[in-house]
mmCIF file of C-alpha atoms in Angstrom:
data_model
loop_
_atom_site.group_PDB
_atom_site.id
_atom_site.type_symbol
_atom_site.label_atom_id
_atom_site.label_comp_id
_atom_site.label_asym_id
_atom_site.label_seq_id
_atom_site.Cartn_x
_atom_site.Cartn_y
_atom_site.Cartn_z
ATOM 1 C CA MET A 1 -7.416 138.227 -67.652
ATOM 2 C CA ASP A 2 -3.655 138.118 -67.253
ATOM 3 C CA SER A 3 -2.563 140.963 -64.971
ATOM 4 C CA GLY A 4 1.117 140.287 -65.552
ATOM 5 C CA LEU A 5 1.571 139.629 -61.821
ATOM 6 C CA PRO A 6 2.972 136.332 -60.514
ATOM 7 C CA THR A 7 0.326 133.871 -59.377
ATOM 8 C CA THR A 8 2.340 132.941 -56.286
ATOM 9 C CA LEU A 9 4.438 135.034 -53.956
ATOM 10 C CA ASP A 10 8.023 134.291 -53.069
ATOM 11 C CA PRO A 11 7.783 132.794 -49.556
ATOM 12 C CA GLU A 12 11.157 134.104 -48.413
ATOM 13 C CA PRO A 13 10.141 137.725 -47.683
ATOM 14 C CA ARG A 14 7.065 136.532 -45.803
ATOM 15 C CA GLN A 15 9.054 134.024 -43.764
ATOM 16 C CA GLY A 16 11.680 136.648 -43.015
ATOM 17 C CA ALA A 17 9.053 139.137 -41.854
ATOM 18 C CA GLN A 18 7.434 136.478 -39.672
ATOM 19 C CA ALA A 19 10.743 135.678 -37.994
ATOM 20 C CA ILE A 20 11.345 139.368 -37.270
ATOM 21 C CA ARG A 21 7.845 139.823 -35.842
ATOM 22 C CA ARG A 22 8.263 136.788 -33.616
ATOM 23 C CA ALA A 23 11.582 138.093 -32.306
ATOM 24 C CA LEU A 24 10.127 141.535 -31.599
ATOM 25 C CA PHE A 25 7.086 140.043 -29.873
ATOM 26 C CA LEU A 26 9.369 137.906 -27.735
ATOM 27 C CA LEU A 27 11.362 141.005 -26.761
ATOM 28 C CA ARG A 28 8.147 142.737 -25.684
ATOM 29 C CA VAL A 29 7.174 139.739 -23.577
ATOM 30 C CA LEU A 30 10.583 139.755 -21.893
ATOM 31 C CA ALA A 31 10.331 143.512 -21.338
ATOM 32 C CA ALA A 32 7.180 142.903 -19.294
ATOM 33 C CA GLY A 33 9.256 140.634 -17.048
ATOM 34 C CA GLY A 34 11.425 143.551 -15.985
ATOM 35 C CA GLU A 35 14.858 143.094 -14.438
ATOM 36 C CA SER A 36 13.950 139.763 -12.827
ATOM 37 C CA GLY A 37 13.123 138.296 -16.225
ATOM 38 C CA LEU A 38 10.942 135.314 -17.114
ATOM 39 C CA PRO A 39 11.499 131.559 -17.184
ATOM 40 C CA LEU A 40 11.459 129.982 -20.637
ATOM 41 C CA LYS A 41 8.179 128.215 -19.843
ATOM 42 C CA GLU A 42 6.361 131.529 -19.325
ATOM 43 C CA VAL A 43 7.845 132.955 -22.524
ATOM 44 C CA VAL A 44 6.552 129.935 -24.445
ATOM 45 C CA GLN A 45 3.074 130.347 -22.916
ATOM 46 C CA ALA A 46 2.946 134.080 -23.606
ATOM 47 C CA THR A 47 4.129 133.859 -27.208
ATOM 48 C CA ARG A 48 2.185 130.686 -28.077
ATOM 49 C CA LEU A 49 5.234 129.510 -29.980
ATOM 50 C CA SER A 50 6.768 126.062 -29.653
ATOM 51 C CA ARG A 51 9.541 125.624 -27.111
ATOM 52 C CA PRO A 52 12.185 124.871 -29.803
ATOM 53 C CA THR A 53 11.175 128.018 -31.719
ATOM 54 C CA VAL A 54 11.386 130.198 -28.605
ATOM 55 C CA HIS A 55 14.722 128.656 -27.654
ATOM 56 C CA ARG A 56 16.099 129.301 -31.141
ATOM 57 C CA ILE A 57 14.975 132.948 -31.187
ATOM 58 C CA VAL A 58 16.268 133.567 -27.658
ATOM 59 C CA HIS A 59 19.641 132.062 -28.553
ATOM 60 C CA VAL A 60 20.049 134.403 -31.550
ATOM 61 C CA LEU A 61 18.958 137.435 -29.505
ATOM 62 C CA MET A 62 21.457 136.503 -26.799
ATOM 63 C CA GLU A 63 24.238 136.374 -29.373
ATOM 64 C CA GLU A 64 23.308 139.926 -30.398
ATOM 65 C CA GLY A 65 23.156 141.204 -26.817
ATOM 66 C CA LEU A 66 19.409 141.874 -26.964
ATOM 67 C CA VAL A 67 18.577 139.169 -24.415
ATOM 68 C CA GLU A 68 20.513 137.924 -21.409
ATOM 69 C CA ARG A 69 20.130 134.901 -19.140
ATOM 70 C CA HIS A 70 20.449 135.269 -15.380
ATOM 71 C CA GLU A 71 22.980 132.698 -14.203
ATOM 72 C CA ARG A 72 21.414 131.958 -10.804
ATOM 73 C CA SER A 73 17.717 131.876 -11.726
ATOM 74 C CA GLY A 74 17.972 130.772 -15.351
ATOM 75 C CA ARG A 75 15.467 133.482 -16.287
ATOM 76 C CA TYR A 76 15.681 135.497 -19.484
ATOM 77 C CA ALA A 77 15.563 139.294 -19.566
ATOM 78 C CA ILE A 78 16.172 142.224 -21.887
ATOM 79 C CA GLY A 79 19.884 142.616 -22.647
ATOM 80 C CA THR A 80 22.131 145.659 -22.394
ATOM 81 C CA GLN A 81 21.999 146.338 -26.130
ATOM 82 C CA VAL A 82 18.330 147.381 -25.955
ATOM 83 C CA PRO A 83 18.755 150.521 -23.790
ATOM 84 C CA GLU A 84 21.937 151.355 -25.691
ATOM 85 C CA LEU A 85 20.013 151.322 -28.967
ATOM 86 C CA ALA A 86 17.346 153.542 -27.395
ATOM 87 C CA LEU A 87 19.972 156.214 -26.728
ATOM 88 C CA ALA A 88 20.114 156.821 -30.474
ATOM 89 C CA ARG A 89 16.699 158.505 -30.159
ATOM 90 C CA PRO A 90 17.304 161.238 -27.551
ATOM 91 C CA SER A 91 14.618 163.668 -28.712
ATOM 92 C CA ARG A 92 11.667 164.154 -26.395
ATOM 93 C CA SER A 93 8.329 162.683 -27.419
ATOM 94 C CA PRO A 94 5.398 164.990 -28.304
ATOM 95 C CA LEU A 95 3.336 163.374 -25.545
ATOM 96 C CA LEU A 96 5.883 163.993 -22.790
ATOM 97 C CA ALA A 97 6.409 167.550 -23.981
ATOM 98 C CA ALA A 98 2.659 168.198 -23.940
ATOM 99 C CA ALA A 99 2.093 166.516 -20.580
ATOM 100 C CA ASP A 100 5.057 167.755 -18.525
ATOM 101 C CA ASP A 101 3.637 170.906 -16.942
ATOM 102 C CA ILE A 102 0.130 169.450 -16.638
ATOM 103 C CA LEU A 103 1.432 166.381 -14.820
ATOM 104 C CA ARG A 104 3.340 168.551 -12.357
ATOM 105 C CA LYS A 105 0.330 170.734 -11.552
ATOM 106 C CA THR A 106 -2.071 167.795 -11.313
ATOM 107 C CA SER A 107 0.229 165.837 -9.017
ATOM 108 C CA GLN A 108 0.583 168.848 -6.727
ATOM 109 C CA ARG A 109 -3.165 169.342 -6.661
ATOM 110 C CA VAL A 110 -4.199 165.767 -5.813
ATOM 111 C CA GLY A 111 -1.191 164.913 -3.638
ATOM 112 C CA ASP A 112 -1.063 161.306 -4.846
ATOM 113 C CA THR A 113 1.026 159.427 -7.404
ATOM 114 C CA LEU A 114 0.277 160.180 -11.038
ATOM 115 C CA PHE A 115 1.252 157.840 -13.885
ATOM 116 C CA LEU A 116 1.441 158.486 -17.617
ATOM 117 C CA THR A 117 1.213 155.276 -19.618
ATOM 118 C CA VAL A 118 1.355 154.777 -23.382
ATOM 119 C CA ARG A 119 0.169 152.027 -25.660
ATOM 120 C CA THR A 120 2.893 150.173 -27.512
ATOM 121 C CA GLY A 121 1.469 147.359 -29.613
ATOM 122 C CA ASN A 122 -0.522 145.084 -27.303
ATOM 123 C CA ASP A 123 1.258 146.385 -24.202
ATOM 124 C CA THR A 124 1.317 149.423 -21.953
ATOM 125 C CA LEU A 125 4.522 151.232 -21.043
ATOM 126 C CA CYS A 126 4.861 153.640 -18.114
ATOM 127 C CA VAL A 127 6.724 156.700 -19.415
ATOM 128 C CA ASP A 128 6.319 159.131 -16.507
ATOM 129 C CA ARG A 129 5.529 159.022 -12.798
ATOM 130 C CA ARG A 130 4.958 162.009 -10.528
ATOM 131 C CA ILE A 131 5.018 161.674 -6.760
ATOM 132 C CA GLY A 132 2.571 163.784 -4.769
ATOM 133 C CA SER A 133 2.856 165.452 -1.379
ATOM 134 C CA TYR A 134 0.875 162.951 0.718
ATOM 135 C CA PRO A 135 3.195 161.012 3.089
ATOM 136 C CA ILE A 136 2.113 157.606 1.749
ATOM 137 C CA GLN A 137 2.602 157.209 -2.000
ATOM 138 C CA VAL A 138 1.705 154.262 -4.241
ATOM 139 C CA LEU A 139 4.795 153.371 -6.279
ATOM 140 C CA SER A 140 3.549 150.084 -7.727
ATOM 141 C CA ILE A 141 4.685 150.867 -11.280
ATOM 142 C CA ALA A 142 8.106 152.225 -12.213
ATOM 143 C CA VAL A 143 8.930 154.230 -15.308
ATOM 144 C CA GLY A 144 9.814 151.707 -17.997
ATOM 145 C CA ALA A 145 7.462 149.023 -16.655
ATOM 146 C CA ARG A 146 5.669 147.165 -19.437
ATOM 147 C CA ARG A 147 2.493 145.124 -19.042
ATOM 148 C CA PRO A 148 -0.061 143.521 -21.355
ATOM 149 C CA LEU A 149 -2.966 145.802 -22.263
ATOM 150 C CA GLY A 150 -5.828 144.964 -19.907
ATOM 151 C CA VAL A 151 -3.771 144.132 -16.823
ATOM 152 C CA SER A 152 -3.602 147.620 -15.289
ATOM 153 C CA SER A 153 -6.320 150.252 -14.973
ATOM 154 C CA ALA A 154 -4.405 152.327 -17.543
ATOM 155 C CA GLY A 155 -4.467 149.447 -20.003
ATOM 156 C CA VAL A 156 -8.198 148.932 -19.519
ATOM 157 C CA ALA A 157 -8.819 152.656 -20.093
ATOM 158 C CA ILE A 158 -6.904 152.551 -23.382
ATOM 159 C CA LEU A 159 -8.789 149.433 -24.501
ATOM 160 C CA ALA A 160 -12.106 151.081 -23.622
ATOM 161 C CA ALA A 161 -11.353 153.973 -25.966
ATOM 162 C CA LEU A 162 -10.604 151.642 -28.873
ATOM 163 C CA PRO A 163 -13.267 150.253 -31.232
ATOM 164 C CA ALA A 164 -14.980 147.240 -29.635
ATOM 165 C CA GLN A 165 -13.692 144.786 -32.221
ATOM 166 C CA GLU A 166 -10.087 145.875 -31.728
ATOM 167 C CA SER A 167 -10.271 145.779 -27.933
ATOM 168 C CA ARG A 168 -11.731 142.249 -28.063
ATOM 169 C CA ARG A 169 -8.972 141.151 -30.433
ATOM 170 C CA ILE A 170 -6.249 142.503 -28.140
ATOM 171 C CA ALA A 171 -7.849 140.889 -25.084
ATOM 172 C CA ALA A 172 -7.917 137.548 -26.919
ATOM 173 C CA THR A 173 -4.292 137.929 -28.010
ATOM 174 C CA ASN A 174 -3.138 138.813 -24.487
ATOM 175 C CA GLU A 175 -5.214 136.113 -22.782
ATOM 176 C CA PRO A 176 -2.290 133.691 -22.272
ATOM 177 C CA ARG A 177 -0.405 136.445 -20.437
ATOM 178 C CA PHE A 178 -3.290 137.454 -18.171
ATOM 179 C CA ALA A 179 -2.867 134.458 -15.865
ATOM 180 C CA GLY A 180 0.466 135.831 -14.670
ATOM 181 C CA TYR A 181 -1.377 138.922 -13.407
ATOM 182 C CA ARG A 182 -4.289 137.081 -11.780
ATOM 183 C CA THR A 183 -6.922 138.128 -14.283
ATOM 184 C CA ASP A 184 -8.642 136.665 -17.340
ATOM 185 C CA ARG A 185 -10.201 137.783 -20.602
ATOM 186 C CA GLN A 186 -13.784 137.868 -19.309
ATOM 187 C CA THR A 187 -12.800 140.072 -16.366
ATOM 188 C CA VAL A 188 -10.913 142.438 -18.671
ATOM 189 C CA LEU A 189 -13.864 142.689 -21.091
ATOM 190 C CA SER A 190 -16.203 143.410 -18.174
ATOM 191 C CA GLU A 191 -13.880 146.165 -16.929
ATOM 192 C CA ILE A 192 -13.704 147.650 -20.444
ATOM 193 C CA ALA A 193 -17.514 147.825 -20.598
ATOM 194 C CA ASP A 194 -17.601 149.549 -17.198
ATOM 195 C CA VAL A 195 -15.026 152.159 -18.271
ATOM 196 C CA ARG A 196 -17.001 152.892 -21.443
ATOM 197 C CA ARG A 197 -20.127 153.512 -19.344
ATOM 198 C CA ARG A 198 -18.374 155.853 -16.910
ATOM 199 C CA GLY A 199 -15.953 157.572 -19.268
ATOM 200 C CA TYR A 200 -13.129 156.666 -16.877
ATOM 201 C CA GLY A 201 -11.994 153.615 -14.936
ATOM 202 C CA VAL A 202 -11.977 152.921 -11.205
ATOM 203 C CA ARG A 203 -10.130 149.907 -9.879
ATOM 204 C CA GLU A 204 -11.134 149.306 -6.274
ATOM 205 C CA VAL A 205 -8.096 147.122 -5.647
ATOM 206 C CA GLY A 206 -4.931 148.293 -7.367
ATOM 207 C CA LEU A 207 -1.852 146.278 -8.268
ATOM 208 C CA VAL A 208 -0.894 146.532 -4.592
ATOM 209 C CA GLN A 209 -3.329 145.449 -1.860
ATOM 210 C CA GLY A 210 -4.931 148.383 -0.036
ATOM 211 C CA THR A 211 -4.613 150.770 -2.974
ATOM 212 C CA LYS A 212 -7.090 152.164 -5.483
ATOM 213 C CA SER A 213 -6.596 153.693 -8.922
ATOM 214 C CA ILE A 214 -8.517 155.901 -11.338
ATOM 215 C CA SER A 215 -7.627 156.093 -15.041
ATOM 216 C CA THR A 216 -8.736 157.800 -18.205
ATOM 217 C CA TRP A 217 -7.459 157.758 -21.778
ATOM 218 C CA ILE A 218 -5.597 160.370 -23.796
ATOM 219 C CA LYS A 219 -6.156 160.601 -27.555
ATOM 220 C CA THR A 220 -3.931 161.833 -30.346
ATOM 221 C CA ALA A 221 -4.864 164.609 -32.752
ATOM 222 C CA ASP A 222 -6.302 161.857 -34.992
ATOM 223 C CA GLY A 223 -8.570 160.644 -32.206
ATOM 224 C CA ASP A 224 -6.645 157.443 -31.519
ATOM 225 C CA PRO A 225 -6.225 156.440 -27.849
ATOM 226 C CA ALA A 226 -2.474 156.313 -27.364
ATOM 227 C CA ALA A 227 -2.039 156.840 -23.633
ATOM 228 C CA ALA A 228 -3.685 156.873 -20.229
ATOM 229 C CA LEU A 229 -3.466 159.050 -17.148
ATOM 230 C CA THR A 230 -3.770 157.301 -13.779
ATOM 231 C CA ILE A 231 -3.931 158.390 -10.168
ATOM 232 C CA SER A 232 -3.124 155.722 -7.579
ATOM 233 C CA ALA A 233 -3.599 156.239 -3.872
ATOM 234 C CA VAL A 234 -4.106 154.488 -0.577
ATOM 235 C CA ARG A 235 -7.679 153.218 -0.756
ATOM 236 C CA THR A 236 -8.843 155.147 2.306
ATOM 237 C CA ARG A 237 -7.972 158.411 0.535
ATOM 238 C CA LEU A 238 -10.416 157.782 -2.290
ATOM 239 C CA GLY A 239 -13.807 157.710 -0.627
ATOM 240 C CA PRO A 240 -16.925 158.618 -2.685
ATOM 241 C CA ARG A 241 -16.637 162.397 -2.278
ATOM 242 C CA ARG A 242 -12.911 162.700 -2.943
ATOM 243 C CA GLU A 243 -13.100 160.110 -5.704
ATOM 244 C CA GLN A 244 -15.395 162.387 -7.687
ATOM 245 C CA GLU A 245 -13.090 165.357 -7.125
ATOM 246 C CA VAL A 246 -10.100 163.342 -8.335
ATOM 247 C CA VAL A 247 -12.047 162.100 -11.372
ATOM 248 C CA GLU A 248 -12.857 165.681 -12.391
ATOM 249 C CA THR A 249 -9.217 166.709 -11.938
ATOM 250 C CA LEU A 250 -8.002 163.717 -13.941
ATOM 251 C CA LEU A 251 -10.443 164.256 -16.826
ATOM 252 C CA LYS A 252 -9.495 167.936 -16.967
ATOM 253 C CA ALA A 253 -5.784 167.080 -17.094
ATOM 254 C CA ALA A 254 -6.316 164.515 -19.867
ATOM 255 C CA TYR A 255 -8.320 167.037 -21.883
ATOM 256 C CA GLU A 256 -5.607 169.683 -21.486
ATOM 257 C CA ILE A 257 -2.928 167.238 -22.647
ATOM 258 C CA GLU A 258 -5.034 166.348 -25.693
ATOM 259 C CA GLN A 259 -5.446 170.030 -26.518
ATOM 260 C CA LYS A 260 -1.691 170.632 -26.318
ATOM 261 C CA ILE A 261 -1.053 167.608 -28.549
ATOM 262 C CA ARG A 262 -3.495 168.977 -31.141
ATOM 263 C CA GLN A 263 -1.899 172.413 -31.026
ATOM 264 C CA ALA A 264 1.566 170.911 -31.467
ATOM 265 C CA SER A 265 0.417 168.736 -34.379
ATOM 266 C CA THR A 266 -0.754 171.783 -36.343
ATOM 267 C CA ARG A 267 2.669 173.412 -35.990
ATOM 268 C CA ARG A 268 4.875 170.547 -37.180
ATOM 269 C CA PRO A 269 5.181 168.875 -40.595
ATOM 270 C CA VAL A 270 3.112 165.770 -41.272
ATOM 271 C CA GLN A 271 5.174 162.642 -40.604
ATOM 272 C CA GLY A 272 4.632 158.913 -40.629
ATOM 273 C CA LYS A 273 2.140 157.648 -38.100
ATOM 274 C CA GLY A 274 3.626 156.130 -34.964
ATOM 275 C CA PRO A 275 3.325 155.946 -31.162
ATOM 276 C CA LEU A 276 3.371 159.275 -29.388
ATOM 277 C CA ALA A 277 5.998 158.082 -26.975
ATOM 278 C CA THR A 278 8.602 157.403 -29.621
#
């Protein structure tokens, strides 16, 4: 039966969309490199694109000010145009609005550093950090730091709250990037299973030697895991007894944030679905 539709699709729109997706993915990879940037070799490995393709995309992004090359190191990093574009969206995110007061109270109560991390694609992005009152604070992650999902305890917590098939897919996609963080897909999958059993994650050795972190997920009003709440402390401060106290405090804070998000969602008009942090 003739449906009246063309039997083949025009390849141009698809090719154009692919080029845009590749460029955006490359920007996310560079964002994970922070201010120091990444060498071209690591960008090629992380994106799984050919070196000529990566070089071509980087060159175009440099012309537009979205990527810059450090003269001394030869590394590539996010350009000045990216934060300037972000200024066009000054409104506060629903997540940050819901979490603000709860983060302050929780940080004061536990005395250690508290991190709020969101999921953005296959990455995590730290959007808030609260410093506690204890003299020694763990400041391993700065606001704006981006990492592949699965590298940090926050990323593992978010993956654990996703459907198993989706978390496995993301772990497979991010596998080439794991080596740069001294982990691998099997380790990440094992950590995900452990978090699902507990209902929260405990990383005995944090991103910095001698530290320990505890994370749990935060879900949207639709039930999608979009963020994670993490407490990081000097390892000696999180013995068995205090660890359980901190876990209870963390789970309570995450629940309260979820409740505030739900309340806010019932008061505002329905909009297109997107990350809470945007």
